[in-house]
Short mmCIF file of C-alpha atoms in Angstrom, two decimals:
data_model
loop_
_atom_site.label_atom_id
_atom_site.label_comp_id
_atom_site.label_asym_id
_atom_site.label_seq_id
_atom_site.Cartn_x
_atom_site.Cartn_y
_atom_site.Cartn_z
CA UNK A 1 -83.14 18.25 16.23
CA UNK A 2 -80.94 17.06 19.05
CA UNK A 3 -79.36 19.54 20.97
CA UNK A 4 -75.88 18.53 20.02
CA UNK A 5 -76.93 19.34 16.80
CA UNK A 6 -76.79 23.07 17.18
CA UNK A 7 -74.01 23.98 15.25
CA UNK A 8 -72.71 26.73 17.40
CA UNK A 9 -69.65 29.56 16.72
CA UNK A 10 -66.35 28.68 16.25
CA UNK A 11 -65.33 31.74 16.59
CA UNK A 12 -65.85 31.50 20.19
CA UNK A 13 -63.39 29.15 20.78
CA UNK A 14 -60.43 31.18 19.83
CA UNK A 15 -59.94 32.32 23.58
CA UNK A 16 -59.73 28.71 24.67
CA UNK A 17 -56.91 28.36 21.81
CA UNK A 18 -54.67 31.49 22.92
CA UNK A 19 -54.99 30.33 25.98
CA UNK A 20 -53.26 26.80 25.65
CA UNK A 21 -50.95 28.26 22.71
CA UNK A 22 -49.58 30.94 25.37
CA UNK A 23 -49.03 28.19 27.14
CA UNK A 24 -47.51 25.75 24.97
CA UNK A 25 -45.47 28.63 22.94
CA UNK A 26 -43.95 30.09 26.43
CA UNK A 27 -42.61 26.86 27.04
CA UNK A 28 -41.19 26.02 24.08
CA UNK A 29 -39.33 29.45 24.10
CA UNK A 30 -38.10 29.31 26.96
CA UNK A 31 -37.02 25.58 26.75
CA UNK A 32 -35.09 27.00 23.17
CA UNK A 33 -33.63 29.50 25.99
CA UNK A 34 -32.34 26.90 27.82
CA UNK A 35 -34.49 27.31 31.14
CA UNK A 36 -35.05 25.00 33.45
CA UNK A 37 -38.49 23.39 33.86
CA UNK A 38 -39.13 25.65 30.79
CA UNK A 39 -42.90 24.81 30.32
CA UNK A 40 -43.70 25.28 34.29
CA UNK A 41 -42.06 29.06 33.95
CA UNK A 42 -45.12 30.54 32.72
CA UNK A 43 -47.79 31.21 34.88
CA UNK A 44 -51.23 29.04 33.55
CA UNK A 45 -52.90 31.35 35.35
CA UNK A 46 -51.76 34.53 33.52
CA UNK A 47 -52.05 32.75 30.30
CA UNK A 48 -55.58 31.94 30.96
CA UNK A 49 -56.16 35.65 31.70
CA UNK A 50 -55.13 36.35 28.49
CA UNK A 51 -57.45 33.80 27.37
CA UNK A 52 -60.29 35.61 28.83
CA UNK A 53 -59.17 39.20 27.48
CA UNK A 54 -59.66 38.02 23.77
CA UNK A 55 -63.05 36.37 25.25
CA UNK A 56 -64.32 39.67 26.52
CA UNK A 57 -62.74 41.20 23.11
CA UNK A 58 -64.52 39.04 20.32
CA UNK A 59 -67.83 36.96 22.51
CA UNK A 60 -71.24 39.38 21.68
CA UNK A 61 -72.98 41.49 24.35
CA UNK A 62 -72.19 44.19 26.41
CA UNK A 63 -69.34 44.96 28.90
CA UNK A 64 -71.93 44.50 31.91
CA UNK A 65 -73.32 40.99 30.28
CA UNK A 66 -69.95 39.45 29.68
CA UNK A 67 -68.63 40.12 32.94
CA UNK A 68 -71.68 38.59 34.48
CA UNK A 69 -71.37 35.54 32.77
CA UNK A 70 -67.54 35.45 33.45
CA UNK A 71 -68.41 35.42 37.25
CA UNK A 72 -71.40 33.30 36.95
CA UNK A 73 -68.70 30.15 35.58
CA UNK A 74 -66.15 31.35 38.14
CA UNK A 75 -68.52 30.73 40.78
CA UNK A 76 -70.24 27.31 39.83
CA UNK A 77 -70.82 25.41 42.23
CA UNK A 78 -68.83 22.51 41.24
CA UNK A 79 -66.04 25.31 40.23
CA UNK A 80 -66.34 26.26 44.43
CA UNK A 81 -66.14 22.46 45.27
CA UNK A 82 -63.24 21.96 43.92
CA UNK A 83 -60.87 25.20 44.86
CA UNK A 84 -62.07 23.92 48.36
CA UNK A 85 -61.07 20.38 48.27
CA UNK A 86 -57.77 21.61 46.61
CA UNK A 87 -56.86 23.93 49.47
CA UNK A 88 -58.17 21.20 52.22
CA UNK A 89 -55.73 18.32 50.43
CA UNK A 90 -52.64 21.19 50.12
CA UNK A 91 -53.05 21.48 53.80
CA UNK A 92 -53.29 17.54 54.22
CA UNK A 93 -49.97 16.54 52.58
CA UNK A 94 -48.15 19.66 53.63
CA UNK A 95 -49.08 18.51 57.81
CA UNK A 96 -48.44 15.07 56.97
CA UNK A 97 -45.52 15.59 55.43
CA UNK A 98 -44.04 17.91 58.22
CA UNK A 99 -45.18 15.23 60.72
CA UNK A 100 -42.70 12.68 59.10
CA UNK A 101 -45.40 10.75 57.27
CA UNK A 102 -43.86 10.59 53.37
CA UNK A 103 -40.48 9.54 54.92
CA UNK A 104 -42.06 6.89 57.21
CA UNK A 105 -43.75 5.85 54.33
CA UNK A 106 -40.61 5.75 52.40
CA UNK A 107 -38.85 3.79 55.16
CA UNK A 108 -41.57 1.11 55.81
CA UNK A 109 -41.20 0.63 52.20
CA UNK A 110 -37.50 0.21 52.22
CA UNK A 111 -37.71 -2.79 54.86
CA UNK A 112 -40.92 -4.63 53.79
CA UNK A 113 -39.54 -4.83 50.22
CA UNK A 114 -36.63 -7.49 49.62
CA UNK A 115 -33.23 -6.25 47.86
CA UNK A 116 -33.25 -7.82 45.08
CA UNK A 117 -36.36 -6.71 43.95
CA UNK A 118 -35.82 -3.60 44.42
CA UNK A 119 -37.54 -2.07 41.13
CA UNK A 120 -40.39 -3.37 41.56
CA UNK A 121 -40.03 -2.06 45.00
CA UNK A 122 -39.13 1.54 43.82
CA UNK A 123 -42.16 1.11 41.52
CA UNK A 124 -44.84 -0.07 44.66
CA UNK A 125 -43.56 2.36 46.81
CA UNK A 126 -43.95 5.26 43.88
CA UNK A 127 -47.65 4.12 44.03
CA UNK A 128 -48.10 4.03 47.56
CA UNK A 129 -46.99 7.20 48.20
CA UNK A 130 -48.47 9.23 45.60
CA UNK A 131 -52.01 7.53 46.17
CA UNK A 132 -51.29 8.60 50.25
CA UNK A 133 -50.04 12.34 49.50
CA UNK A 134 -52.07 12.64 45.99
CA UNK A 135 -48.66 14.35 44.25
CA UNK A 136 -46.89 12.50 41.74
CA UNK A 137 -44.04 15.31 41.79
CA UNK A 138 -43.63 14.85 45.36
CA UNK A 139 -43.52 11.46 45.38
CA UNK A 140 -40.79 11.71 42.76
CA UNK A 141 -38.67 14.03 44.68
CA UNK A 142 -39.05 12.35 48.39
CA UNK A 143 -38.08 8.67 46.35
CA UNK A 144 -35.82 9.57 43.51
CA UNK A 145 -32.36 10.22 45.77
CA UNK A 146 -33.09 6.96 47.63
CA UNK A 147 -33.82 5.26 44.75
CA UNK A 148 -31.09 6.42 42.51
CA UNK A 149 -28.20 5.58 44.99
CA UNK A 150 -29.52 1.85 45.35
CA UNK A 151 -30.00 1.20 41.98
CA UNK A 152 -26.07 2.27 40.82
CA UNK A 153 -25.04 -0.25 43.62
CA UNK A 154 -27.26 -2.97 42.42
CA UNK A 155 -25.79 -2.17 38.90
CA UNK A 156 -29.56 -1.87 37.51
CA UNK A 157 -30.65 -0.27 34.48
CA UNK A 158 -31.23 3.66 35.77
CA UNK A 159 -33.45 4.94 32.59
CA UNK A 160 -35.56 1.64 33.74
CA UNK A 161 -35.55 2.29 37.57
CA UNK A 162 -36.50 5.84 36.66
CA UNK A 163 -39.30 4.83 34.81
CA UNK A 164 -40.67 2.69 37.84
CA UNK A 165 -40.65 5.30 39.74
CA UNK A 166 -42.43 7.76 37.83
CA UNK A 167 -44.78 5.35 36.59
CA UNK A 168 -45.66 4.20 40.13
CA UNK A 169 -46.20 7.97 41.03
CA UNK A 170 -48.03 8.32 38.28
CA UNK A 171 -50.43 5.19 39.07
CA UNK A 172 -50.65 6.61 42.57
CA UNK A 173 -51.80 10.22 41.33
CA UNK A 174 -54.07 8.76 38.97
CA UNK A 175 -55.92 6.77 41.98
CA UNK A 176 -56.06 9.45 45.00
CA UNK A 177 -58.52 10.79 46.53
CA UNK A 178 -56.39 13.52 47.30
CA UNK A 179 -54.73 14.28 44.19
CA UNK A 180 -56.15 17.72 42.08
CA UNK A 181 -56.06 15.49 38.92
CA UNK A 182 -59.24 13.74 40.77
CA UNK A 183 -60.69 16.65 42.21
CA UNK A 184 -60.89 17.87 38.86
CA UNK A 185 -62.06 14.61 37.06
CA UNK A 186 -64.77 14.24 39.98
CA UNK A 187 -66.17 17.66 40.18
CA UNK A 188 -66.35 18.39 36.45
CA UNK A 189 -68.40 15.26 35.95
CA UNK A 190 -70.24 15.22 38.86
CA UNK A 191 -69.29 11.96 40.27
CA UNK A 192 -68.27 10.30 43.58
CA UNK A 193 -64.39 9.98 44.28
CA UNK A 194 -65.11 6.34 45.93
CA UNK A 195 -67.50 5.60 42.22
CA UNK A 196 -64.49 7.31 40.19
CA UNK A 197 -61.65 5.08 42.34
CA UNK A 198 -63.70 1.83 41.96
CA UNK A 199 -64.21 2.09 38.03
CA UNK A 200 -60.82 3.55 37.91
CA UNK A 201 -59.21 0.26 39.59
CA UNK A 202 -61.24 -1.34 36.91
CA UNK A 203 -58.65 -1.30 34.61
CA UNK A 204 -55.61 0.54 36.15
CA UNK A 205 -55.37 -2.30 38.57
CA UNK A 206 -54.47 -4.93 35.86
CA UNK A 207 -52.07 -2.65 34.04
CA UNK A 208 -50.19 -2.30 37.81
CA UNK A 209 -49.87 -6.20 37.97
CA UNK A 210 -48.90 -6.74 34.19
CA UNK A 211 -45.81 -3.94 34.82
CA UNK A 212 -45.17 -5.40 38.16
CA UNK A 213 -44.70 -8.77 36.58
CA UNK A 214 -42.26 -7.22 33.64
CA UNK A 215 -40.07 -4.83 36.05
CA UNK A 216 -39.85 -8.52 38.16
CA UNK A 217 -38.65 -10.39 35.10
CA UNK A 218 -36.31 -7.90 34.36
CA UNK A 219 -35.49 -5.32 36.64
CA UNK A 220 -33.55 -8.50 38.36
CA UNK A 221 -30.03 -6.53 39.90
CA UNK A 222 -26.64 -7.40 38.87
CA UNK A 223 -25.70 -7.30 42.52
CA UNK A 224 -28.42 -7.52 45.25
CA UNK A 225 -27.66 -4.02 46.90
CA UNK A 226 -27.21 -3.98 50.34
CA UNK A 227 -29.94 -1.66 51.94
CA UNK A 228 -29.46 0.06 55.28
CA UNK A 229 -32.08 -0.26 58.17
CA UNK A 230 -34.60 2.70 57.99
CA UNK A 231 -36.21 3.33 61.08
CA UNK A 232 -40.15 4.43 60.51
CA UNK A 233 -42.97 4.81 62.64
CA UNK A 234 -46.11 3.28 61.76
CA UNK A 235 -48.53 5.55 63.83
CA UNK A 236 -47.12 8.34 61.35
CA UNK A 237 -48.78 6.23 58.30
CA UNK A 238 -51.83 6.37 59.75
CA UNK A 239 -53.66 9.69 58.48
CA UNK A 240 -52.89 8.48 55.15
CA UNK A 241 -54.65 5.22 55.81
CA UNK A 242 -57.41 7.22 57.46
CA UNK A 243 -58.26 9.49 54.81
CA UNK A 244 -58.23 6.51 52.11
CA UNK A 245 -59.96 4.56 53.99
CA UNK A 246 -62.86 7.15 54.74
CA UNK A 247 -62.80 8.19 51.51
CA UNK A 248 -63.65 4.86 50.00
CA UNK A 249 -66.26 4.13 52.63
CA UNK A 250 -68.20 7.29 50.84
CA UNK A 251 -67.45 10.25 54.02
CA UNK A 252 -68.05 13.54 53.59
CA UNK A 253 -65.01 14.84 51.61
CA UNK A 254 -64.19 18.03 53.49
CA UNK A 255 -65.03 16.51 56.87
CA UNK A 256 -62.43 13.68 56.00
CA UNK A 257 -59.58 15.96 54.88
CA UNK A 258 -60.41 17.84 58.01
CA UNK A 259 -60.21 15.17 59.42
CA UNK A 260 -56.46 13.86 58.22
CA UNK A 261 -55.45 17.51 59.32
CA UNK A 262 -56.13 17.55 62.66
CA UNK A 263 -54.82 13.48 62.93
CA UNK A 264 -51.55 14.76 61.36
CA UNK A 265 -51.23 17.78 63.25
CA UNK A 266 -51.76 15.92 66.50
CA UNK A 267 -49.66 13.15 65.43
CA UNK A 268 -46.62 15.53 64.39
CA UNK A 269 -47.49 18.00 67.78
CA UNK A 270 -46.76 14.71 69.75
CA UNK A 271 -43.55 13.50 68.43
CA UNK A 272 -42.31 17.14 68.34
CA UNK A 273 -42.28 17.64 64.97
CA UNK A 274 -43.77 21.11 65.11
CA UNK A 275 -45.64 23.38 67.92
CA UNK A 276 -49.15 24.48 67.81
CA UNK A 277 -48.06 27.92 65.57
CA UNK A 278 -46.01 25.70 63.42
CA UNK A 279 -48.94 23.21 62.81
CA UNK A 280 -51.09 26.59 61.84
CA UNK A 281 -48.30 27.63 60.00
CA UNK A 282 -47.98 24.21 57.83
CA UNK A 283 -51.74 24.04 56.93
CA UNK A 284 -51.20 27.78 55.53
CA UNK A 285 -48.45 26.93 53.72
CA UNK A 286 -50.43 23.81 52.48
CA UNK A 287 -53.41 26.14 50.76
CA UNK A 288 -50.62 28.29 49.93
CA UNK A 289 -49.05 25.65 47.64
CA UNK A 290 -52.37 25.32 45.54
CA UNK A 291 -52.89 29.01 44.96
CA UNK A 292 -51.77 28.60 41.39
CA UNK A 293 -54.34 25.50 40.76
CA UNK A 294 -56.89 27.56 42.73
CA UNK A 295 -56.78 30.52 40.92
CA UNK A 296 -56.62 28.45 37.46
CA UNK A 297 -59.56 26.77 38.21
CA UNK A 298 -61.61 29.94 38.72
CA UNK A 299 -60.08 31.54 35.85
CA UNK A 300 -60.97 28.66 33.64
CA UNK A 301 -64.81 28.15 34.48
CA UNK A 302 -65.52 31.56 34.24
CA UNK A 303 -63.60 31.30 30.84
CA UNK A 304 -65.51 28.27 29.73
CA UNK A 305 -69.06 29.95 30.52
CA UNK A 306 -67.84 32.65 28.55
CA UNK A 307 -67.04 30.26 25.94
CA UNK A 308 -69.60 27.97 26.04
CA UNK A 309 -72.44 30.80 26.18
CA UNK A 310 -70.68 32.18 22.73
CA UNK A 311 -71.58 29.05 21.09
CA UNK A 312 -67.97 27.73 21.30
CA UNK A 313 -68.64 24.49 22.72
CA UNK A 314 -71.79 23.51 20.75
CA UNK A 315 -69.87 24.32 17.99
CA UNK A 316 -66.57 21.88 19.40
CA UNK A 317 -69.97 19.16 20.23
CA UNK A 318 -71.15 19.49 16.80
CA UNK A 319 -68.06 19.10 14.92
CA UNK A 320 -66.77 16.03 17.28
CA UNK A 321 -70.38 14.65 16.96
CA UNK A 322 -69.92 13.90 13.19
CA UNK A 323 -67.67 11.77 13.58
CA UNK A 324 -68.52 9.88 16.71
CA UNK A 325 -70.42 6.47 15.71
CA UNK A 326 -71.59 5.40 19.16
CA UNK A 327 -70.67 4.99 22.62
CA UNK A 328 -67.16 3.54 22.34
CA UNK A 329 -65.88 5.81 20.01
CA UNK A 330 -67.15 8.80 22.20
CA UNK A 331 -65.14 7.65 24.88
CA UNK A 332 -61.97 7.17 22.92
CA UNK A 333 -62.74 10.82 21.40
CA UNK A 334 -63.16 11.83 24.75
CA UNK A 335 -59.53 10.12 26.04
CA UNK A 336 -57.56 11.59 23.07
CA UNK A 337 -59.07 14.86 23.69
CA UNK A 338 -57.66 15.23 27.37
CA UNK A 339 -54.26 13.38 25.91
CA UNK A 340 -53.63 16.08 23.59
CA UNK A 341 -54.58 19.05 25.98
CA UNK A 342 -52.11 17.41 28.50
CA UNK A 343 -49.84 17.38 25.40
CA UNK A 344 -50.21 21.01 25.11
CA UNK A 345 -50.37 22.24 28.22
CA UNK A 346 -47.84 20.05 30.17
CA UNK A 347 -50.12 19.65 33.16
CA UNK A 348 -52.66 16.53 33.53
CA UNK A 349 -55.21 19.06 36.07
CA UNK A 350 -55.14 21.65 33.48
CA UNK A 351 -55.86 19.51 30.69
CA UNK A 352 -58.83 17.89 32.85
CA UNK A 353 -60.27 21.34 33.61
CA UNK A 354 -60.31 22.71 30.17
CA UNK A 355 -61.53 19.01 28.86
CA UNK A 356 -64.03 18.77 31.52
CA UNK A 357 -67.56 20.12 30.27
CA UNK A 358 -66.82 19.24 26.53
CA UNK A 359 -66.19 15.60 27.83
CA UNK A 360 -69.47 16.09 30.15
CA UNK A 361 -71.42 16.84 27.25
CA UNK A 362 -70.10 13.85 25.29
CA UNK A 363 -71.36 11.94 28.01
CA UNK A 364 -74.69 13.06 27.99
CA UNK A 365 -75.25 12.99 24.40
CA UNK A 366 -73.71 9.52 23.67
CA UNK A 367 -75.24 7.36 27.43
CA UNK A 368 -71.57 7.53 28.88
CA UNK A 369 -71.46 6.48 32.68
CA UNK A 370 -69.87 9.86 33.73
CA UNK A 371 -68.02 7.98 36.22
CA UNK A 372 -66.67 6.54 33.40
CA UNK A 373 -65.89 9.92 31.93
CA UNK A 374 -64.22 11.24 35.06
CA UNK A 375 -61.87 7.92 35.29
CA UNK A 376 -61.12 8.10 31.27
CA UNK A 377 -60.42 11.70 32.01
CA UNK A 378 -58.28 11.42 34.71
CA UNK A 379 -56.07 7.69 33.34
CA UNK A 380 -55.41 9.33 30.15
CA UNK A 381 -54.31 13.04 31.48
CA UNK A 382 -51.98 10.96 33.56
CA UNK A 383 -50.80 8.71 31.07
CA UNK A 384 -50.15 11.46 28.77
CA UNK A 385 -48.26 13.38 31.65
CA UNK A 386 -45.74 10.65 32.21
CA UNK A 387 -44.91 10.62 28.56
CA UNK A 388 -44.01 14.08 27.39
CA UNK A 389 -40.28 14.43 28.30
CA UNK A 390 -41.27 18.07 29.01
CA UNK A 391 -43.52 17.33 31.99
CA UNK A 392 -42.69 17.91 35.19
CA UNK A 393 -42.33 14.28 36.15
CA UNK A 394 -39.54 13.03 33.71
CA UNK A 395 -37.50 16.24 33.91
CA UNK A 396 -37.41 15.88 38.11
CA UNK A 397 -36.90 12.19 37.95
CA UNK A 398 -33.68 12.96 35.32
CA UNK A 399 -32.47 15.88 37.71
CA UNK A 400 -31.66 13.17 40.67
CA UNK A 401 -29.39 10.73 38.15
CA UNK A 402 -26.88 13.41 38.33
CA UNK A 403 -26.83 13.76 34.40
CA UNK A 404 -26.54 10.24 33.35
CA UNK A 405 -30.20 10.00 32.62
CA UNK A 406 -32.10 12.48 30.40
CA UNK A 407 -35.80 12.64 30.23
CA UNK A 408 -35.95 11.58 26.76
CA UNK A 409 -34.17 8.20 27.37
CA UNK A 410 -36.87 8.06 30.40
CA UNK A 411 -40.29 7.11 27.91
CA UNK A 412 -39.02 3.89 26.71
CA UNK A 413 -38.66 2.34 30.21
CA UNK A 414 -42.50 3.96 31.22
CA UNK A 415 -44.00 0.46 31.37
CA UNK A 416 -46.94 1.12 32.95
CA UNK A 417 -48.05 4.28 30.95
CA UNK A 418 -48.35 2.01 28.01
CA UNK A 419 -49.75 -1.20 30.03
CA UNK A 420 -52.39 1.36 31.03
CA UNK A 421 -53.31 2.52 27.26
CA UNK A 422 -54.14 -1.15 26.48
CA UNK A 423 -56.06 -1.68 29.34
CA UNK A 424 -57.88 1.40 29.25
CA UNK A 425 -58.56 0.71 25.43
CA UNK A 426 -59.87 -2.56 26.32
CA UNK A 427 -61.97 -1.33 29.11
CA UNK A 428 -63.62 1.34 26.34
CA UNK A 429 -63.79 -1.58 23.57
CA UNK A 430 -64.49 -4.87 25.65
CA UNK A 431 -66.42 -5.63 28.98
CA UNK A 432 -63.00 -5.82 30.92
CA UNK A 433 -62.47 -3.82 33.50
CA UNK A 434 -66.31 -2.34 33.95
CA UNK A 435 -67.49 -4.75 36.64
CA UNK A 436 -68.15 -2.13 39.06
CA UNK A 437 -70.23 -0.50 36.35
CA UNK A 438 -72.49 -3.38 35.49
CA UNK A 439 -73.03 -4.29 39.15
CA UNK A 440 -73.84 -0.19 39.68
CA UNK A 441 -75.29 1.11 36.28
CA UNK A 442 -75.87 4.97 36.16
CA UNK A 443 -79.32 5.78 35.60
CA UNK A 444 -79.18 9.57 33.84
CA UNK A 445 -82.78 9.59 34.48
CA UNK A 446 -82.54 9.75 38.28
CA UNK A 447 -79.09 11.28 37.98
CA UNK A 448 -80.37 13.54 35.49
CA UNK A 449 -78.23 16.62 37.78
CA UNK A 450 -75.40 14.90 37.07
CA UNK A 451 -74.55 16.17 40.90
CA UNK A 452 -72.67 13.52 43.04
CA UNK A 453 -74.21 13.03 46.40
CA UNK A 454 -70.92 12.72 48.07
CA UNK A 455 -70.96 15.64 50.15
CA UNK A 456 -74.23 14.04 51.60
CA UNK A 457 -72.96 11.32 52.66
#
């Protein structure tokens, strides 16, 4: 008998299921209340707590036991990896971003990119900047004012220029190094950021040239809108193009992100953008911004080792496992599982984490290049994301048209998201897009630890 085939408890799943339906059912209160950003109001962290009461409640054993597997997940070493990377990129984009980087960025955008195409401009620069900063919401709030006040002089379509944007950020988040979405993907499956990036770009570069080619054809303006000169400073670009760079070449995560820091802090100390204490002060306030994906994180593997030692995922394996025929449908099983989390929860890292070792095990079980896995994971959270009009995304990018534009009217103009279904479909059902793949193949014999050797490198 195959090890999927044990058929596990079912029971011990319920804690993963309070857990997202606190989630999910807070927000949709509170959105019935009226409140802003209704499904971000809720802690995920004190929802997974509650998660892991009615774990210690109904999973066998004694007090003693279940606490020591609840710490045991918490501290995983992947689980470590990852709360580390996430604090080293907070402090990353929060330097660089103090240093004038995102509005350089911005600017060098604004003058490279002719007028008249100025969606697809709003849509490159989305990209550029969220692959640089690894933040999709950021990106959408540093671009959205600029991009708002050119498009109603250009006389464009706003729900369209709105979906650019956010589809740009979102192609950005999906592909950064930096971004916790990839942290997350990388570390659960035990891959390679550079190996997840290249098979990623396997099929999320087409789907970016297909929308660029539609928002060219007709995102035309009514008026070519006449932009004013930005000033920008290229040397401020260039931790962003240092830590990509590095990054792809294979470096040592941490020593690269430390790496960025200290460029960016030097940079910014130069031009006077902050002192010594202030540079100190910004990294701080960097980790400070990821305390609620840090604590989540912990909170969720020692929540899935409680889980998964109560049978819960064997039993989640088993029942997915009937109706898996093969390889391909494994990975589409394992795409719609992290859609519908996302769904549920609102939030593509979330969904990633709590899909993460279910989709590792998939992997194992069916021959799936984890890499694979971790880009599947990580295109499909993200694609999900910028389609619920009750993500963060679409409800900033509506905030900045000044109530023309609601978040609803947003998903029809989100090009790319559905580009990037077909071409991550094809990429599961044909040989498109896995060229990276064939010229690398995983061997799970020699890989059998699943670990990346990244942080060796």
């Amino acid at each position: 008998m195959k090890n999927n085939e044990k058929k596990g408890n079912g029971l011990a799943l319920i804690p993963f299921v309070v857990f997202v339906l606190v989630y999910l059912s807070s927000g949709i209160i509170l959105s019935i209340k009226g409140e802003e950003m209704a499904f971000y109001q809720f802690p995920a962290p004190i929802a997974a707590i509650i998660g892991i009461i009615v774990a210690f409640i109904l999973i066998k054993g004694n007090l003693d036991s279940k606490f020591d597997t609840f710490i045991k997940g918490c501290g995983d070493d992947n689980i470590i990896i990852m709360c580390i990377i996430y604090l080293l990129a907070g402090g990353f984009s929060a330097v660089s971003k103090a240093m004038g980087g995102v509005d350089a960025t911005v600017n060098l955008g604004l003058t490279l990119i002719p007028a008249q195409f100025i969606i697809v401009g709003i849509f490159i620069i989305g990209a550029f900047i969220a692959i640089s900063t690894g933040t999709s919401v950021g990106t959408i709030v540093a671009v959205a004012p600029i991009a708002v006040e050119l498009v109603e002089k250009a006389g464009l379509n706003m729900p369209l220029a709105l979906g650019a944007l956010v589809g740009g950020a979102m192609l950005g988040d999906n592909l950064s190094i930096i971004s916790d979405t990839t942290i997350a993907a990388t570390r659960t499956q035990g891959v390679s950021m550079k190996d997840k990036f290249r098979v990623n770009l396997g099929f999320v570069l087409p789907a970016a040239i297909v929308t660029i080619i539609f928002l060219f054809i007709f995102g035309k303006p009514v008026t070519t809108p006449q932009i004013e000169s930005h000033a920008f400073n290229l040397i401020k670009i260039v931790p962003y193009m240092f830590v990509l760079i590095m990054a792809l070449a294979g470096k040592n995560v941490f020593a690269v992100l430390t790496g960025g820091i200290i460029l960016s802090g030097a940079i910014g100390m130069f031009y006077g953008s902050f002192s010594f204490l202030g540079f100190v002060k910004e990294i701080y306030a960097g980790f400070t911004g990821m305390f609620d994906i840090f604590v989540l994180s912990l909170l969720t593997g020692g929540l899935a080792n409680m889980v998964s030692k109560g049978g819960g995922l064997d039993y989640l394996l088993y029942k997915i496992n009937k109706r898996i025929k093969g390889e391909k449908s494994a990975q589409i099983g394992i795409s719609a599982l992290v859609a519908l989390t996302d769904a549920a929860t609102a939030n593509n890292t979330v969904s990633i984490i709590v899909s993460g070792e279910l989709s590792k095990k998939l992997s194992k079980e069916h021959n799936i290049d984890p890499r694979k896995t971790a880009s599947l994971l990580d295109a499909f959270s993200c694609i999900m994301q910028g389609l619920i009009p009750y993500g963060a995304q679409l409800l900033i990018a509506g905030s900045f048209s000044n109530g023309m534009v609601s978040p609803v009217q947003i998903v029809p103009y989100m090009w790319y998201s559905f580009v990037l279904i077909v071409f991550a479909v094809l990429s599961i059902m044909t040989p498109l897009g896995n060229g990276y793949i064939k010229k690398h193949p995983w061997n799970f014999n020699e890989n059998s630890s699943g670990i990346s050797n990244e942080l060796d490198a």
